[in-house]
XYZ file of C-alpha atoms in Angstrom:
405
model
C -25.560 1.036 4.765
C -22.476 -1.511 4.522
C -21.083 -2.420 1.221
C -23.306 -5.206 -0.835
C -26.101 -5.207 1.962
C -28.659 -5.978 -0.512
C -26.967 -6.766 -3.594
C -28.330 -9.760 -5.974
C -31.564 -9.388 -3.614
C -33.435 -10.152 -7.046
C -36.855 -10.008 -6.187
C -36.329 -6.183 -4.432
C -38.534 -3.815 -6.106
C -39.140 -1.571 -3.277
C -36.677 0.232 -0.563
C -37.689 2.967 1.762
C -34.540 4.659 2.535
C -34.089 7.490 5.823
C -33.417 10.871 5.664
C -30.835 9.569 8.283
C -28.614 7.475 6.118
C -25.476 9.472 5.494
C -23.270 6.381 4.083
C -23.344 3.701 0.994
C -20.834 1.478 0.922
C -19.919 0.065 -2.126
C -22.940 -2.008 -4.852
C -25.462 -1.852 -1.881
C -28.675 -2.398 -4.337
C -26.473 -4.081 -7.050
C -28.645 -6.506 -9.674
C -31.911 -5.779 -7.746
C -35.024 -4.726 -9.307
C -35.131 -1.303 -7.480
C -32.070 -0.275 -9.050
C -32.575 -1.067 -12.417
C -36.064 1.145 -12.285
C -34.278 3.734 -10.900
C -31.705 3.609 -13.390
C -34.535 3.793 -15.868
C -35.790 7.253 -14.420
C -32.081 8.794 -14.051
C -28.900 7.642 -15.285
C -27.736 8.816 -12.092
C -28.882 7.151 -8.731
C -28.672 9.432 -6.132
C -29.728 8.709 -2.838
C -29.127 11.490 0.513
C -26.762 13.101 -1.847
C -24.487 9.849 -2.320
C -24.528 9.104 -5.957
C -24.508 5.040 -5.744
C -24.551 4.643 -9.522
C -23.566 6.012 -12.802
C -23.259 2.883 -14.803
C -25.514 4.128 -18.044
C -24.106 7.456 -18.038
C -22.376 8.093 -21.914
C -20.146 10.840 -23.015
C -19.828 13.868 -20.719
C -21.778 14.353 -17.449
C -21.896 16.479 -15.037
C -22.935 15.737 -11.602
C -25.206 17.528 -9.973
C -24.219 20.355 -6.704
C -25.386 19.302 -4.073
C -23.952 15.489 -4.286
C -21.275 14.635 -1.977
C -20.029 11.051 -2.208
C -19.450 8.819 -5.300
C -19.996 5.919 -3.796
C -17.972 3.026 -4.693
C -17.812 1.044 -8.027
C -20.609 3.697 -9.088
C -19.013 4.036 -12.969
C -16.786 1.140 -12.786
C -16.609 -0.279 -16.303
C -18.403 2.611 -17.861
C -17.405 1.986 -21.515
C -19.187 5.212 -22.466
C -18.007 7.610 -20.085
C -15.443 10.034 -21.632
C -15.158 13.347 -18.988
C -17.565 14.172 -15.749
C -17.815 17.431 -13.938
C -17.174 17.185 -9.856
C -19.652 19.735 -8.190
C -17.604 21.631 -5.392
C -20.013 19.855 -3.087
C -18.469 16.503 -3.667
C -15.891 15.143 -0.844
C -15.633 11.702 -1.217
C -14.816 9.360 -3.985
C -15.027 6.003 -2.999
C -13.193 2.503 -3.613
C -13.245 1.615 -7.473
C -15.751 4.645 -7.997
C -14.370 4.734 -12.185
C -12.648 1.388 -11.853
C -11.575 0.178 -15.552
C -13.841 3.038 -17.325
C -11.178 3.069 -20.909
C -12.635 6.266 -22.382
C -12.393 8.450 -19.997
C -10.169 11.013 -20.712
C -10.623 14.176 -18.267
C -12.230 14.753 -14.855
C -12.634 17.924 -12.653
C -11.861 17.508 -9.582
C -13.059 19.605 -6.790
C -10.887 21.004 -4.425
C -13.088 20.270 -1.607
C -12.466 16.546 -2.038
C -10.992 14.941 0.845
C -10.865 11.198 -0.249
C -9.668 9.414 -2.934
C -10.442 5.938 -1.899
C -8.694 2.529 -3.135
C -8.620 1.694 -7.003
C -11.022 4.918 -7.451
C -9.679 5.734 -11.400
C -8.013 2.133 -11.565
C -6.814 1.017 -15.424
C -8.753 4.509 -16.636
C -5.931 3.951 -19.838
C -6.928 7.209 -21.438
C -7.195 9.392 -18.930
C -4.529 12.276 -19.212
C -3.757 14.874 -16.346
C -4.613 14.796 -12.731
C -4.727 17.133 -9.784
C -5.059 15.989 -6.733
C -6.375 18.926 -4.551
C -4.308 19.426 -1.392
C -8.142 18.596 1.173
C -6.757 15.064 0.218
C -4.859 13.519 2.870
C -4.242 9.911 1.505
C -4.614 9.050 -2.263
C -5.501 5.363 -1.775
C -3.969 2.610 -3.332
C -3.809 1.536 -6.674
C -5.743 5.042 -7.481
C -4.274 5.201 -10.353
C -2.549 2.168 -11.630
C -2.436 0.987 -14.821
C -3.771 4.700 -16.358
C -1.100 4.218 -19.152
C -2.043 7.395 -20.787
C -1.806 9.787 -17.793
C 1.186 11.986 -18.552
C 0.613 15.051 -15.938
C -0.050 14.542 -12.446
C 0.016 17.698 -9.994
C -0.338 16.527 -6.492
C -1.023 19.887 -3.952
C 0.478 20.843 -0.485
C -1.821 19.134 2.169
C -1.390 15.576 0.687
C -0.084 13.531 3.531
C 0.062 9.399 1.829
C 0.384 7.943 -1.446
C -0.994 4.701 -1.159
C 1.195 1.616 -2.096
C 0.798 1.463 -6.374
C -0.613 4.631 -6.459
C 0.330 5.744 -9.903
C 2.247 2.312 -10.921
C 2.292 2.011 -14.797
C 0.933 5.757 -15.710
C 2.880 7.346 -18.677
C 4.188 9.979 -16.316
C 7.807 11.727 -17.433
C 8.378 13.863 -14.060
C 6.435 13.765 -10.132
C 6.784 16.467 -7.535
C 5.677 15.053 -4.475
C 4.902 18.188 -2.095
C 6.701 18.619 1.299
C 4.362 17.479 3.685
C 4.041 13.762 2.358
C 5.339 11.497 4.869
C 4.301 8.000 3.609
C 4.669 6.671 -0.180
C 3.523 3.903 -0.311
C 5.103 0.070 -1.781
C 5.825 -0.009 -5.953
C 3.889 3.934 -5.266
C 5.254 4.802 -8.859
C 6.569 1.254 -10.421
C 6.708 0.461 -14.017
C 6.549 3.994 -15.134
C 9.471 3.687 -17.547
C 9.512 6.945 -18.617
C 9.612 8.616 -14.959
C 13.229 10.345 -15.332
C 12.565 13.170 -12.825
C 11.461 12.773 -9.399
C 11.259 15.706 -6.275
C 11.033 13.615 -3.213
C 10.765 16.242 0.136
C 12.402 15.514 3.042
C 8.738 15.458 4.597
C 9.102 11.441 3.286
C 10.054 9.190 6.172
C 8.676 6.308 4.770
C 9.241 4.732 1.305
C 7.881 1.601 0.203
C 9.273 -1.323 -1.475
C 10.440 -1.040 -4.767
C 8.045 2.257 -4.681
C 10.299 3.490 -8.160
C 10.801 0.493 -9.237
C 11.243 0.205 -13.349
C 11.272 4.048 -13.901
C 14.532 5.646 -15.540
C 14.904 7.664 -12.588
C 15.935 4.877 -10.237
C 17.836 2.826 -13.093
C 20.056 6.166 -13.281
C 20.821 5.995 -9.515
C 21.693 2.863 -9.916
C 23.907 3.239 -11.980
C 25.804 5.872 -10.274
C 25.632 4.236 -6.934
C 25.908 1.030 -5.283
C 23.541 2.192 -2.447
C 20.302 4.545 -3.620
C 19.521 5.995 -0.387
C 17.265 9.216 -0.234
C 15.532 10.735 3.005
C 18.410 8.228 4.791
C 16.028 5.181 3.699
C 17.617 2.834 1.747
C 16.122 1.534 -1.384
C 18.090 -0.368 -3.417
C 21.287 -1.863 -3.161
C 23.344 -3.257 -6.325
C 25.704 -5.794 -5.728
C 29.545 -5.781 -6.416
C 32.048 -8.432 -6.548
C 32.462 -8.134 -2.976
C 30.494 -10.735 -1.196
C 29.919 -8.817 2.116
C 27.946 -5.437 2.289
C 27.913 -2.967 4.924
C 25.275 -0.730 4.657
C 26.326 2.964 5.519
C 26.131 4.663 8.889
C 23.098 7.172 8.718
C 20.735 5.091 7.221
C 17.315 4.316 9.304
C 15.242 2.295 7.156
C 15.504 -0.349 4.636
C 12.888 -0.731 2.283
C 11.499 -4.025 1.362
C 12.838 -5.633 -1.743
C 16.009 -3.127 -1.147
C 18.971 -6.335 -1.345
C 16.834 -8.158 -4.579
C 20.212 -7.486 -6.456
C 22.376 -9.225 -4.022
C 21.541 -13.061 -4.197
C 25.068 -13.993 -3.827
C 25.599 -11.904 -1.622
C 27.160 -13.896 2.158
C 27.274 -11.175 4.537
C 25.064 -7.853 5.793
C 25.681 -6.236 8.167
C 22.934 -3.228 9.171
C 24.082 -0.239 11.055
C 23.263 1.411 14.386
C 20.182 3.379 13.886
C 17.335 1.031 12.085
C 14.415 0.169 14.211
C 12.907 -2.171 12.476
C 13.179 -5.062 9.717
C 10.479 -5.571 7.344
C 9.158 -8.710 5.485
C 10.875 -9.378 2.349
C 13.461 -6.490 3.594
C 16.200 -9.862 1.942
C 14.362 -11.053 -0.418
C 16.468 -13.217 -3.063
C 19.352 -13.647 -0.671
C 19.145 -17.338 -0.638
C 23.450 -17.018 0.187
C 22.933 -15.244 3.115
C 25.204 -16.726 5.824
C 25.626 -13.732 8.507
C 23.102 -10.930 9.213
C 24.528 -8.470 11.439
C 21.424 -6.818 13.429
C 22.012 -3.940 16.125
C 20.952 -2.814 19.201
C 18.354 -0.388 17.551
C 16.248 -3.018 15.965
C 12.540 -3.502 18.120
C 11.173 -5.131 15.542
C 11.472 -7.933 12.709
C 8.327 -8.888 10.534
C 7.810 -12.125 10.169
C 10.287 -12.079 7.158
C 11.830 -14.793 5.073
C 14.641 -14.656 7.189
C 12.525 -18.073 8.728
C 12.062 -19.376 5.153
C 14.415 -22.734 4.089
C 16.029 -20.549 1.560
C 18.127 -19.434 4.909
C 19.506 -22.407 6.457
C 22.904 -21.621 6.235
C 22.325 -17.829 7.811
C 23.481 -16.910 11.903
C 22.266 -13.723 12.940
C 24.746 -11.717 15.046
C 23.680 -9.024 17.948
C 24.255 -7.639 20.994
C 23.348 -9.892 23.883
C 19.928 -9.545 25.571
C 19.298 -7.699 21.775
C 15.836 -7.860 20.715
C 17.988 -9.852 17.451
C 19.226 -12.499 19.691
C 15.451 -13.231 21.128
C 13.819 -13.117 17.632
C 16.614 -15.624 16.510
C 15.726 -17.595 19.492
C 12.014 -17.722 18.787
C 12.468 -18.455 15.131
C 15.369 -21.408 15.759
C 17.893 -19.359 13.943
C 21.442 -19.984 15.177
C 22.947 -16.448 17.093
C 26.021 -15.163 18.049
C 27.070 -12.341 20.375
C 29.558 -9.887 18.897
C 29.248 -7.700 21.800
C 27.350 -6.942 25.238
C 24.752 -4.656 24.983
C 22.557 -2.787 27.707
C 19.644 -5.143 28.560
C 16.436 -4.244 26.376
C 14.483 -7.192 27.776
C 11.820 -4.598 28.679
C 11.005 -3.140 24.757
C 8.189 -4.350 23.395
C 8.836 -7.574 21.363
C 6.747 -7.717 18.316
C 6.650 -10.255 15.348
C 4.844 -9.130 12.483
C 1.878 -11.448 11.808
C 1.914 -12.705 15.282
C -1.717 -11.307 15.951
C -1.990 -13.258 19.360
C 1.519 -12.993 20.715
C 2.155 -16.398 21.210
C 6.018 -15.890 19.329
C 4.668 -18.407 16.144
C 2.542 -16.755 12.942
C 0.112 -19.449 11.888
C -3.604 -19.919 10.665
C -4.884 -19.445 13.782
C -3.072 -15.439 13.498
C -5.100 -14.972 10.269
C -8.455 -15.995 11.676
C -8.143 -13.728 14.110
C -7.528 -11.104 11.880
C -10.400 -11.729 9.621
C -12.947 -11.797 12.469
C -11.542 -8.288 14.581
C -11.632 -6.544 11.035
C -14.873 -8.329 9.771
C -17.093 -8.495 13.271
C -15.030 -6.320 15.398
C -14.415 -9.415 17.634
C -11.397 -10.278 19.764
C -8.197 -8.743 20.970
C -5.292 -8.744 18.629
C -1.860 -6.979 18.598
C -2.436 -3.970 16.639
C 1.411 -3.282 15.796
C 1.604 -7.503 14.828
C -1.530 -6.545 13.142
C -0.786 -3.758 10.602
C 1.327 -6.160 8.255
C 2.127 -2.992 5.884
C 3.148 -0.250 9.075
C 0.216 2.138 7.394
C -0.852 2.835 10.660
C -4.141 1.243 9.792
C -5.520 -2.853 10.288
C -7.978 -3.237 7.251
C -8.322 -5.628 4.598
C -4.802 -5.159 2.804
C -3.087 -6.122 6.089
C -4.746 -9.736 5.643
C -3.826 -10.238 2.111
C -0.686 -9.488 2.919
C -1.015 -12.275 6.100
C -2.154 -14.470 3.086
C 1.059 -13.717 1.622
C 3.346 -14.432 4.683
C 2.218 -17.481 5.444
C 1.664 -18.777 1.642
């Protein structure tokens, strides 16, 4: 049963429910009579062992064995709420399942759970320690932002994502992220200032934007280098007096947000080896005259490399380069420094450009919203998964939003 099915149905009072119904999406029977009896008998709805709502609880609970979802928002703003007990039965806890609940300070946490999903312990301020049991492939995003008082965090072999803002303003003063983590997701660990020691494995071939962002650990880096490069992704780069930057040979991936530093900066030039270009990969580089793309590069989002900020810029690449065609599409001026073998036959993708018509408008967004919402359409799935998470979901059109805002 699909997220807010029957929510604000107000005149409700009876629901026959099937054995058969296995999933509850998120405030199904929200502010309808039938809940708020059932909340009456039990402060704890449970329905085909999915627990839709905990919203009364107060002080310590323990849920019962035998429950294996928490659906989602079921304790969100639970004022009251200050530790609960995880049977080993439960698997699932769903989007915003203990969304903004400020007392709670400790939760068990099975280590047959499998899913942690978006927001699920958002803003919890004084919760403490966390482990994240290694049956949990993806910890979704924004988890655990804003949990300012979480100071320990174990996360356990087997974890494969950290979603983008993950853990972004927790108290935390060191992370081990296992080997076996591939993806960590954009501003994954921003704004915790007091973050001075960080294991990343070499597992992690993808690093978000700004993903350490404000911690000391990054500001230290800095500070030592002008290029902070780990895993050969770069992820920030401070800029000198110089006014061109070359970034070094060996590096395959820039991170969004990686050149912020460097608005004066006139001339990049990207080496041999990057496949793609992401949106808002130059953000603040309003100077920007030359971009130097190579032959590697399959793919550009549809970055700000189009925005007015960049009238002044000329992108240079190989001819026949998937750079030169991109420029051509997007009425940036080109020049060839070189000629390259013909890659007319790679697959051309603009980021945002859901029908493939080379231009990212309305009509791209629309689109999106109806294939994810009424699984109607074709789209371009790679044009379609704005934030390269391998998924297309809601996130992908507020980041659309974004682009074209």
């Amino acid at each position: 049963i699909g997220g807010w099915a029957f929510k604000e149905c107000t005149s409700l009072e009876n629901v026959t429910i099937p054995d058969s119904a296995s999933y509850f999406g998120t405030l199904v029977f929200e502010n309808t009579p039938w809940l708020e009896k059932q909340k009456e008998e039990n402060a704890m709805v449970i329905v085909n062992n999915c627990l839709i709502d905990g919203k009364s609880c107060k002080g310590e609970v323990v849920v019962p064995d035998g429950v294996t979802t928490i659906a989602g928002c079921a304790f969100e703003e639970c004022s009251d709420l200050k530790k609960i007990i995880l049977p080993d039965s439960v698997t699932s806890i769903g989007e915003c399942a203990f969304q903004f609940c400020k007392n709670l300070e400790q939760i068990i946490i099975p280590e047959n759970l499998t899913e942690i999903g978006e927001f699920a312990f958002e803003r919890c301020s004084r919760l403490k320690s966390v482990k994240i049991p290694g049956g949990v492939e993806k910890i979704g995003s924004y988890a655990f932002c804003g949990c300012s008082g979480l100071s320990e965090l174990t996360i356990s072999s087997g974890v494969k994502e950290i979603g983008m803002y993950a853990f972004a303003g927790c108290n935390l003063e060191s992370a081990v992220i296992p080997e076996g983590v591939t993806y960590i997701g954009a501003e994954a660990f921003c704004d915790c200032t007091g973050l001075s020691d960080i294991t990343i494995p070499e597992s992690a071939v993808y690093i978000g934007g700004e993903a350490f962002s404000g911690t000391r650990w990054i500001e230290k880096l800095k500070a030592e280098n002008q290029f902070v490069i780990v895993n050969n992704i770069l992820l920030e780069c401070i800029k000198t007096d110089d006014d061109s930057i070359t970034v070094p040979d060996g590096v395959t991936y820039i991170s969004e947000y990686a050149f912020k530093w460097c608005g004066n900066v006139k001339s990049i030039t990207l080496p041999e080896g990057i496949s793609r270009i992401d949106y808002f990969t130059f953000k603040n580089c309003e100077d920007l005259e030359k971009l130097v793309i190579p032959q590697s590069v399959t793919k550009i989002d549809l970055c700000i490399l189009q925005s007015l900020y960049y009238n002044k810029l000329t992108i240079y690449g190989y001819e026949n380069s998937f750079a030169q065609k991109y420029a051509e599409k997007c009425w940036i001026p080109f020049e060839v420094i070189s000629s390259g073998a013909d890659t007319s036959e790679k697959q051309e993708t603009i980021s945002g450009d859901i029908d493939n018509n080379g231009v990212v408008s309305v009509s791209d967004l629309a689109a999106l919203i109806k294939y994810i919402i009424m699984s109607e359409g074709k789209i371009s799935l790679s044009a379609s998964d704005i934030n390269d998470d391998g998924q297309v979901n809601i996130l992908d059109v507020i980041l659309l939003k974004q682009m074209l805002v």
